[in-house]
mmCIF file of C-alpha atoms and ligand atoms in Angstrom:
data_model
loop_
_atom_site.group_PDB
_atom_site.id
_atom_site.type_symbol
_atom_site.label_atom_id
_atom_site.label_comp_id
_atom_site.label_asym_id
_atom_site.label_seq_id
_atom_site.Cartn_x
_atom_site.Cartn_y
_atom_site.Cartn_z
ATOM 1 C CA MET A 1 -37.885 -30.313 21.758
ATOM 2 C CA GLY A 2 -35.204 -28.901 24.121
ATOM 3 C CA ALA A 3 -34.391 -30.003 27.678
ATOM 4 C CA PRO A 4 -35.898 -28.055 30.643
ATOM 5 C CA SER A 5 -33.810 -25.089 31.654
ATOM 6 C CA HIS A 6 -32.334 -26.694 34.731
ATOM 7 C CA ALA A 7 -31.630 -30.004 33.114
ATOM 8 C CA VAL A 8 -28.519 -32.096 33.841
ATOM 9 C CA LEU A 9 -26.995 -34.479 31.309
ATOM 10 C CA VAL A 10 -24.559 -37.063 32.398
ATOM 11 C CA ILE A 11 -22.347 -38.317 29.566
ATOM 12 C CA LEU A 12 -21.023 -41.913 29.940
ATOM 13 C CA PRO A 13 -18.435 -42.842 27.328
ATOM 14 C CA THR A 14 -18.281 -46.608 26.940
ATOM 15 C CA TYR A 15 -16.032 -49.065 25.266
ATOM 16 C CA ASN A 16 -16.510 -52.621 26.518
ATOM 17 C CA GLU A 17 -18.218 -51.771 29.742
ATOM 18 C CA PHE A 18 -20.825 -54.533 29.722
ATOM 19 C CA GLY A 19 -20.321 -55.600 33.266
ATOM 20 C CA THR A 20 -20.390 -52.238 34.842
ATOM 21 C CA LEU A 21 -22.684 -49.961 32.841
ATOM 22 C CA PRO A 22 -26.103 -51.024 34.275
ATOM 23 C CA GLY A 23 -24.907 -50.553 37.860
ATOM 24 C CA VAL A 24 -23.407 -47.139 37.124
ATOM 25 C CA VAL A 25 -26.556 -45.964 35.359
ATOM 26 C CA ALA A 26 -28.797 -47.244 38.241
ATOM 27 C CA GLN A 27 -26.640 -45.649 40.833
ATOM 28 C CA LEU A 28 -26.313 -42.262 39.273
ATOM 29 C CA LEU A 29 -30.067 -42.021 38.461
ATOM 30 C CA ARG A 30 -30.681 -42.912 42.141
ATOM 31 C CA ALA A 31 -28.228 -40.141 43.258
ATOM 32 C CA VAL A 32 -29.595 -37.520 40.881
ATOM 33 C CA PRO A 33 -33.096 -38.655 39.763
ATOM 34 C CA GLU A 34 -33.711 -35.598 37.612
ATOM 35 C CA ALA A 35 -30.663 -36.298 35.404
ATOM 36 C CA GLN A 36 -30.643 -37.568 31.852
ATOM 37 C CA VAL A 37 -27.896 -39.938 30.748
ATOM 38 C CA LEU A 38 -26.264 -40.062 27.403
ATOM 39 C CA VAL A 39 -24.282 -43.258 26.795
ATOM 40 C CA VAL A 40 -21.679 -42.706 23.994
ATOM 41 C CA ASP A 41 -20.704 -46.269 22.782
ATOM 42 C CA ASP A 42 -18.066 -46.803 20.140
ATOM 43 C CA GLY A 43 -19.378 -50.042 18.769
ATOM 44 C CA SER A 44 -18.058 -52.080 21.755
ATOM 45 C CA PRO A 45 -17.364 -55.652 20.651
ATOM 46 C CA ASP A 46 -18.743 -56.973 23.978
ATOM 47 C CA GLY A 47 -22.277 -55.740 23.298
ATOM 48 C CA THR A 48 -22.295 -52.660 25.599
ATOM 49 C CA GLY A 49 -24.127 -50.633 22.835
ATOM 50 C CA ALA A 50 -26.991 -53.212 22.735
ATOM 51 C CA LEU A 51 -27.129 -53.358 26.480
ATOM 52 C CA ALA A 52 -27.352 -49.552 26.660
ATOM 53 C CA ASP A 53 -30.199 -49.668 24.172
ATOM 54 C CA ARG A 54 -31.996 -52.030 26.549
ATOM 55 C CA LEU A 55 -31.447 -49.573 29.415
ATOM 56 C CA ALA A 56 -32.789 -46.804 27.224
ATOM 57 C CA ALA A 57 -35.900 -48.815 26.409
ATOM 58 C CA ALA A 58 -36.539 -49.468 30.068
ATOM 59 C CA ASP A 59 -35.981 -45.793 31.295
ATOM 60 C CA ARG A 60 -36.767 -42.663 29.355
ATOM 61 C CA ARG A 61 -33.990 -40.834 31.040
ATOM 62 C CA VAL A 62 -31.389 -42.874 29.058
ATOM 63 C CA THR A 63 -30.305 -42.123 25.496
ATOM 64 C CA VAL A 64 -27.587 -43.862 23.448
ATOM 65 C CA LEU A 65 -25.353 -42.423 20.860
ATOM 66 C CA HIS A 66 -23.784 -45.134 18.781
ATOM 67 C CA ARG A 67 -20.538 -44.428 16.972
ATOM 68 C CA PRO A 68 -19.157 -46.891 14.464
ATOM 69 C CA GLY A 69 -15.760 -47.586 16.053
ATOM 70 C CA LYS A 70 -13.386 -46.691 18.804
ATOM 71 C CA GLY A 71 -12.728 -43.057 18.248
ATOM 72 C CA GLY A 72 -11.172 -42.251 21.624
ATOM 73 C CA LEU A 73 -12.485 -40.716 24.872
ATOM 74 C CA GLY A 74 -11.993 -37.122 23.670
ATOM 75 C CA THR A 75 -14.063 -37.443 20.491
ATOM 76 C CA ALA A 76 -16.732 -39.384 22.452
ATOM 77 C CA TYR A 77 -17.016 -36.357 24.862
ATOM 78 C CA ILE A 78 -17.001 -33.854 22.166
ATOM 79 C CA ALA A 79 -19.962 -35.741 20.497
ATOM 80 C CA GLY A 80 -21.618 -35.778 23.873
ATOM 81 C CA PHE A 81 -21.051 -32.029 24.357
ATOM 82 C CA ARG A 82 -22.483 -31.192 20.959
ATOM 83 C CA PHE A 83 -25.580 -33.275 21.847
ATOM 84 C CA ALA A 84 -25.967 -31.489 25.140
ATOM 85 C CA LEU A 85 -25.747 -28.034 23.651
ATOM 86 C CA ALA A 86 -28.081 -28.845 20.726
ATOM 87 C CA GLU A 87 -30.618 -30.134 23.264
ATOM 88 C CA GLY A 88 -30.368 -27.157 25.597
ATOM 89 C CA TYR A 89 -29.069 -28.835 28.729
ATOM 90 C CA ARG A 90 -27.853 -26.449 31.492
ATOM 91 C CA MET A 91 -25.430 -28.726 33.303
ATOM 92 C CA VAL A 92 -23.160 -31.317 31.660
ATOM 93 C CA VAL A 93 -21.530 -34.080 33.673
ATOM 94 C CA GLU A 94 -18.548 -36.259 32.671
ATOM 95 C CA MET A 95 -18.360 -39.599 34.319
ATOM 96 C CA ASP A 96 -16.593 -42.979 33.660
ATOM 97 C CA ALA A 97 -18.868 -45.982 33.081
ATOM 98 C CA ASP A 98 -16.567 -48.445 34.994
ATOM 99 C CA GLY A 99 -17.564 -47.642 38.573
ATOM 100 C CA SER A 100 -14.459 -45.528 39.337
ATOM 101 C CA HIS A 101 -16.530 -42.440 39.983
ATOM 102 C CA LEU A 102 -18.914 -42.694 42.894
ATOM 103 C CA ALA A 103 -22.441 -41.795 42.153
ATOM 104 C CA GLU A 104 -23.017 -40.489 45.706
ATOM 105 C CA GLU A 105 -20.422 -37.773 45.033
ATOM 106 C CA LEU A 106 -22.168 -36.585 41.907
ATOM 107 C CA PRO A 107 -24.648 -34.229 43.697
ATOM 108 C CA LEU A 108 -21.672 -32.603 45.385
ATOM 109 C CA LEU A 109 -20.071 -31.836 41.986
ATOM 110 C CA ILE A 110 -23.248 -30.546 40.451
ATOM 111 C CA ASP A 111 -23.929 -28.291 43.492
ATOM 112 C CA ALA A 112 -20.341 -26.953 43.442
ATOM 113 C CA ALA A 113 -20.518 -26.168 39.682
ATOM 114 C CA ARG A 114 -23.841 -24.357 40.192
ATOM 115 C CA ARG A 115 -22.504 -22.470 43.207
ATOM 116 C CA VAL A 116 -19.501 -21.061 41.263
ATOM 117 C CA GLY A 117 -21.407 -20.647 38.083
ATOM 118 C CA GLY A 118 -18.731 -22.662 36.201
ATOM 119 C CA ALA A 119 -17.129 -26.039 36.483
ATOM 120 C CA ALA A 120 -16.474 -28.519 39.299
ATOM 121 C CA ILE A 121 -13.686 -31.063 38.883
ATOM 122 C CA GLY A 122 -13.632 -34.136 41.037
ATOM 123 C CA ALA A 123 -10.003 -34.137 42.172
ATOM 124 C CA ARG A 124 -7.762 -36.778 43.586
ATOM 125 C CA TRP A 125 -4.627 -34.799 44.149
ATOM 126 C CA VAL A 126 -6.007 -32.304 46.646
ATOM 127 C CA ALA A 127 -6.583 -32.468 50.426
ATOM 128 C CA GLY A 128 -9.366 -35.049 51.013
ATOM 129 C CA GLY A 129 -8.995 -36.663 47.562
ATOM 130 C CA ARG A 130 -8.275 -40.397 47.551
ATOM 131 C CA ILE A 131 -7.510 -43.294 45.251
ATOM 132 C CA VAL A 132 -8.498 -46.805 46.138
ATOM 133 C CA GLY A 133 -6.954 -49.800 44.479
ATOM 134 C CA TRP A 134 -4.764 -48.284 41.806
ATOM 135 C CA PRO A 135 -1.333 -49.850 41.285
ATOM 136 C CA ARG A 136 1.680 -47.712 41.992
ATOM 137 C CA HIS A 137 2.371 -47.078 38.216
ATOM 138 C CA ARG A 138 -1.090 -45.690 37.591
ATOM 139 C CA ARG A 139 -0.803 -43.367 40.546
ATOM 140 C CA TRP A 140 2.545 -42.238 39.277
ATOM 141 C CA ILE A 141 1.284 -41.512 35.814
ATOM 142 C CA SER A 142 -1.654 -39.554 37.102
ATOM 143 C CA ARG A 143 0.222 -37.595 39.619
ATOM 144 C CA THR A 144 3.303 -36.764 37.374
ATOM 145 C CA GLY A 145 1.040 -36.096 34.332
ATOM 146 C CA THR A 146 -1.006 -33.577 36.251
ATOM 147 C CA ARG A 147 2.160 -32.006 37.701
ATOM 148 C CA VAL A 148 3.818 -31.727 34.275
ATOM 149 C CA ALA A 149 0.655 -30.288 32.694
ATOM 150 C CA ARG A 150 0.231 -27.813 35.634
ATOM 151 C CA ILE A 151 3.748 -26.443 35.127
ATOM 152 C CA ALA A 152 3.778 -26.553 31.355
ATOM 153 C CA LEU A 153 0.418 -24.881 30.985
ATOM 154 C CA ARG A 154 0.772 -22.543 34.027
ATOM 155 C CA SER A 155 -2.463 -23.988 35.290
ATOM 156 C CA GLY A 156 -3.735 -23.444 38.870
ATOM 157 C CA LEU A 157 -5.497 -26.884 38.787
ATOM 158 C CA HIS A 158 -4.278 -29.996 40.723
ATOM 159 C CA ASP A 159 -6.046 -32.815 38.892
ATOM 160 C CA LEU A 160 -6.051 -31.965 35.171
ATOM 161 C CA THR A 161 -6.706 -35.515 34.059
ATOM 162 C CA SER A 162 -9.725 -36.255 36.148
ATOM 163 C CA GLY A 163 -12.714 -37.375 34.144
ATOM 164 C CA PHE A 164 -15.340 -36.678 36.821
ATOM 165 C CA ARG A 165 -16.658 -33.160 36.172
ATOM 166 C CA ALA A 166 -19.765 -31.012 36.144
ATOM 167 C CA ILE A 167 -19.719 -28.069 33.754
ATOM 168 C CA ASP A 168 -22.213 -25.261 33.184
ATOM 169 C CA ALA A 169 -23.242 -25.569 29.612
ATOM 170 C CA SER A 170 -22.969 -21.807 29.079
ATOM 171 C CA TRP A 171 -19.208 -22.296 29.485
ATOM 172 C CA LEU A 172 -19.160 -25.391 27.348
ATOM 173 C CA ALA A 173 -20.780 -23.318 24.580
ATOM 174 C CA ARG A 174 -17.869 -20.917 24.690
ATOM 175 C CA LEU A 175 -15.303 -23.614 24.181
ATOM 176 C CA ASP A 176 -13.933 -24.066 20.669
ATOM 177 C CA LEU A 177 -14.594 -27.826 20.567
ATOM 178 C CA GLY A 178 -12.971 -28.097 17.141
ATOM 179 C CA ALA A 179 -9.631 -26.879 18.723
ATOM 180 C CA LEU A 180 -9.432 -29.732 21.239
ATOM 181 C CA ASP A 181 -7.208 -32.159 19.406
ATOM 182 C CA SER A 182 -6.448 -35.022 21.752
ATOM 183 C CA GLN A 183 -8.372 -38.043 20.864
ATOM 184 C CA GLY A 184 -7.563 -39.748 24.181
ATOM 185 C CA TYR A 185 -7.336 -38.699 27.817
ATOM 186 C CA GLY A 186 -5.221 -35.625 26.939
ATOM 187 C CA PHE A 187 -8.677 -34.283 26.136
ATOM 188 C CA GLN A 188 -9.374 -33.852 29.877
ATOM 189 C CA VAL A 189 -6.238 -31.720 30.291
ATOM 190 C CA GLU A 190 -6.957 -29.551 27.248
ATOM 191 C CA SER A 191 -10.620 -28.954 28.008
ATOM 192 C CA ALA A 192 -9.901 -28.028 31.632
ATOM 193 C CA TRP A 193 -7.149 -25.657 30.580
ATOM 194 C CA GLU A 194 -9.211 -24.031 27.887
ATOM 195 C CA LEU A 195 -12.062 -23.433 30.350
ATOM 196 C CA GLU A 196 -9.527 -21.956 32.766
ATOM 197 C CA ARG A 197 -8.177 -19.583 30.089
ATOM 198 C CA LEU A 198 -11.646 -18.464 29.140
ATOM 199 C CA GLY A 199 -12.052 -17.340 32.756
ATOM 200 C CA CYS A 200 -14.577 -20.110 33.749
ATOM 201 C CA PRO A 201 -14.732 -20.391 37.541
ATOM 202 C CA ILE A 202 -13.431 -23.863 38.404
ATOM 203 C CA VAL A 203 -13.656 -25.520 41.722
ATOM 204 C CA GLU A 204 -11.819 -28.709 42.678
ATOM 205 C CA VAL A 205 -13.913 -30.983 44.812
ATOM 206 C CA PRO A 206 -12.051 -33.888 46.597
ATOM 207 C CA ILE A 207 -13.300 -37.268 45.414
ATOM 208 C CA THR A 208 -12.595 -40.875 46.145
ATOM 209 C CA PHE A 209 -11.569 -42.639 42.944
ATOM 210 C CA VAL A 210 -11.994 -46.393 43.014
ATOM 211 C CA GLU A 211 -10.263 -48.752 40.659
ATOM 212 C CA ARG A 212 -12.715 -50.135 38.112
ATOM 213 C CA VAL A 213 -14.802 -53.027 39.499
ATOM 214 C CA GLY A 214 -14.803 -54.970 36.245
ATOM 215 C CA GLY A 215 -13.564 -54.973 32.670
ATOM 216 C CA ARG A 216 -10.269 -53.489 31.530
ATOM 217 C CA SER A 217 -8.671 -50.063 31.297
ATOM 218 C CA LYS A 218 -8.272 -48.617 27.826
ATOM 219 C CA MET A 219 -5.211 -46.572 28.856
ATOM 220 C CA THR A 220 -2.304 -47.232 26.506
ATOM 221 C CA CYS A 221 1.174 -45.851 26.147
ATOM 222 C CA GLY A 222 -0.022 -44.112 22.947
ATOM 223 C CA ILE A 223 -2.658 -42.228 24.887
ATOM 224 C CA VAL A 224 -0.184 -41.095 27.523
ATOM 225 C CA PHE A 225 2.262 -40.020 24.826
ATOM 226 C CA GLU A 226 -0.408 -38.128 22.879
ATOM 227 C CA ALA A 227 -1.478 -36.294 26.105
ATOM 228 C CA LEU A 228 2.127 -35.382 26.915
ATOM 229 C CA TRP A 229 2.904 -34.258 23.400
ATOM 230 C CA ASN A 230 -0.218 -31.975 23.242
ATOM 231 C CA VAL A 231 0.576 -30.528 26.729
ATOM 232 C CA LEU A 232 4.144 -29.753 25.768
ATOM 233 C CA ARG A 233 3.104 -28.312 22.427
ATOM 234 C CA ARG A 234 0.535 -26.002 24.076
ATOM 235 C CA GLY A 235 3.049 -25.014 26.785
ATOM 236 C CA TRP A 236 5.565 -24.074 24.108
ATOM 237 C CA ARG A 237 2.969 -21.984 22.216
ATOM 238 C CA LEU A 238 2.011 -20.355 25.499
ATOM 239 C CA ARG A 239 5.558 -19.166 26.005
ATOM 240 C CA PHE A 240 6.931 -18.637 22.512
ATOM 241 C CA GLY A 241 4.047 -18.675 20.162
ATOM 242 C CA ARG A 242 2.221 -15.653 18.737
ATOM 243 C CA PRO A 243 -0.717 -14.592 20.873
ATOM 244 C CA GLN A 244 -3.709 -16.754 20.040
ATOM 245 C CA GLY A 245 -6.346 -18.925 21.698
ATOM 246 C CA PRO A 246 -10.093 -19.199 22.065
ATOM 247 C CA SER A 247 -10.483 -15.669 23.359
ATOM 248 C CA ALA A 248 -8.431 -14.108 20.521
ATOM 249 C CA PRO A 249 -10.541 -12.474 17.709
HETATM 250 N N1 GDP B 1 -16.860 -44.097 23.687
HETATM 251 C C1 GDP B 1 -15.601 -44.351 24.151
HETATM 252 N N2 GDP B 1 -15.389 -44.555 25.433
HETATM 253 C C2 GDP B 1 -14.135 -44.794 25.850
HETATM 254 C C3 GDP B 1 -13.007 -44.891 24.982
HETATM 255 N N3 GDP B 1 -11.845 -45.103 25.599
HETATM 256 C C4 GDP B 1 -12.299 -45.145 26.948
HETATM 257 N N4 GDP B 1 -13.608 -44.968 27.085
HETATM 258 C C5 GDP B 1 -14.393 -44.965 28.306
HETATM 259 O O1 GDP B 1 -13.922 -43.914 29.167
HETATM 260 C C6 GDP B 1 -13.980 -44.277 30.487
HETATM 261 C C7 GDP B 1 -12.571 -44.172 31.119
HETATM 262 O O2 GDP B 1 -11.761 -45.236 30.493
HETATM 263 P P1 GDP B 1 -10.916 -46.222 31.361
HETATM 264 O O3 GDP B 1 -10.381 -47.277 30.402
HETATM 265 O O4 GDP B 1 -11.670 -46.645 32.563
HETATM 266 O O5 GDP B 1 -9.711 -45.356 31.760
HETATM 267 P P2 GDP B 1 -8.855 -45.381 33.126
HETATM 268 O O6 GDP B 1 -9.853 -45.202 34.273
HETATM 269 O O7 GDP B 1 -7.911 -44.218 33.002
HETATM 270 O O8 GDP B 1 -8.209 -46.723 33.218
HETATM 271 C C8 GDP B 1 -14.591 -45.624 30.573
HETATM 272 O O9 GDP B 1 -15.998 -45.461 30.798
HETATM 273 C C9 GDP B 1 -14.354 -46.195 29.159
HETATM 274 O O10 GDP B 1 -15.257 -47.170 28.718
HETATM 275 C C10 GDP B 1 -13.258 -44.727 23.510
HETATM 276 O O11 GDP B 1 -12.404 -44.793 22.677
HETATM 277 N N5 GDP B 1 -14.574 -44.442 23.237
HETATM 278 MG MG1 MG B 2 -11.416 -46.335 34.593
#
């Protein structure tokens, strides 16, 4: 039983998002009524998984993938991507479950990805992009992180860590998901860069990112360090390593 050929799957990774998940699901389904939603919950101690099951029981467009423990944002998305590809979805969306990504901007992302036949990344660090309510240190980490990654990886993108994206599934299918090794947010950098290297057309759409309306960030120093380490490692390989990569035979 595959998805219809135009179908959109919005993946929402959750870890302790009890307070925000219902509003995010309702708003995104209002903005894109034809979308299906996959909540990927990592056994949240606050009961987000059970709440997601109730949302799924009330609306056939919602499905829940339960994982036994906190496995990181990257592995949650990889599980979601595998689900999307197995079910035959055409467009796959990444979105946070904490209210930071505005549902009303979702149609713009999907349209942009369709227009270019590739991916659209909701970008903060481009003209027209905005961040509301983030403390100075979070802005600094995001801005510096994306700059370091851009230089290290010789990327043309301006917001490599953004987690608000729409990706044509035909490009996802070409990604070597097993080669994405960041468990945490470094996954966003790696996956964007791998798509870029594959030749996937990528458009950056300015978004307004709003600090989460409830709950707590899962960002840790370990996650930042892992992302930095993986970026530098890949940058090194790019310059000094033997030719390799997803496009190599
Ligand atoms: N399934 C799953 N989701 C996660 C994990 N870590 C973070 N998330 C979710 O990923 C999204 C972004 O995380 P968040 O803590 O808001 O990051 P921030 O916006 O950078 O502070 C939220 O929806 C989180 O619930 C994880 O280990 N597993
Ligand atoms: Mg957040």
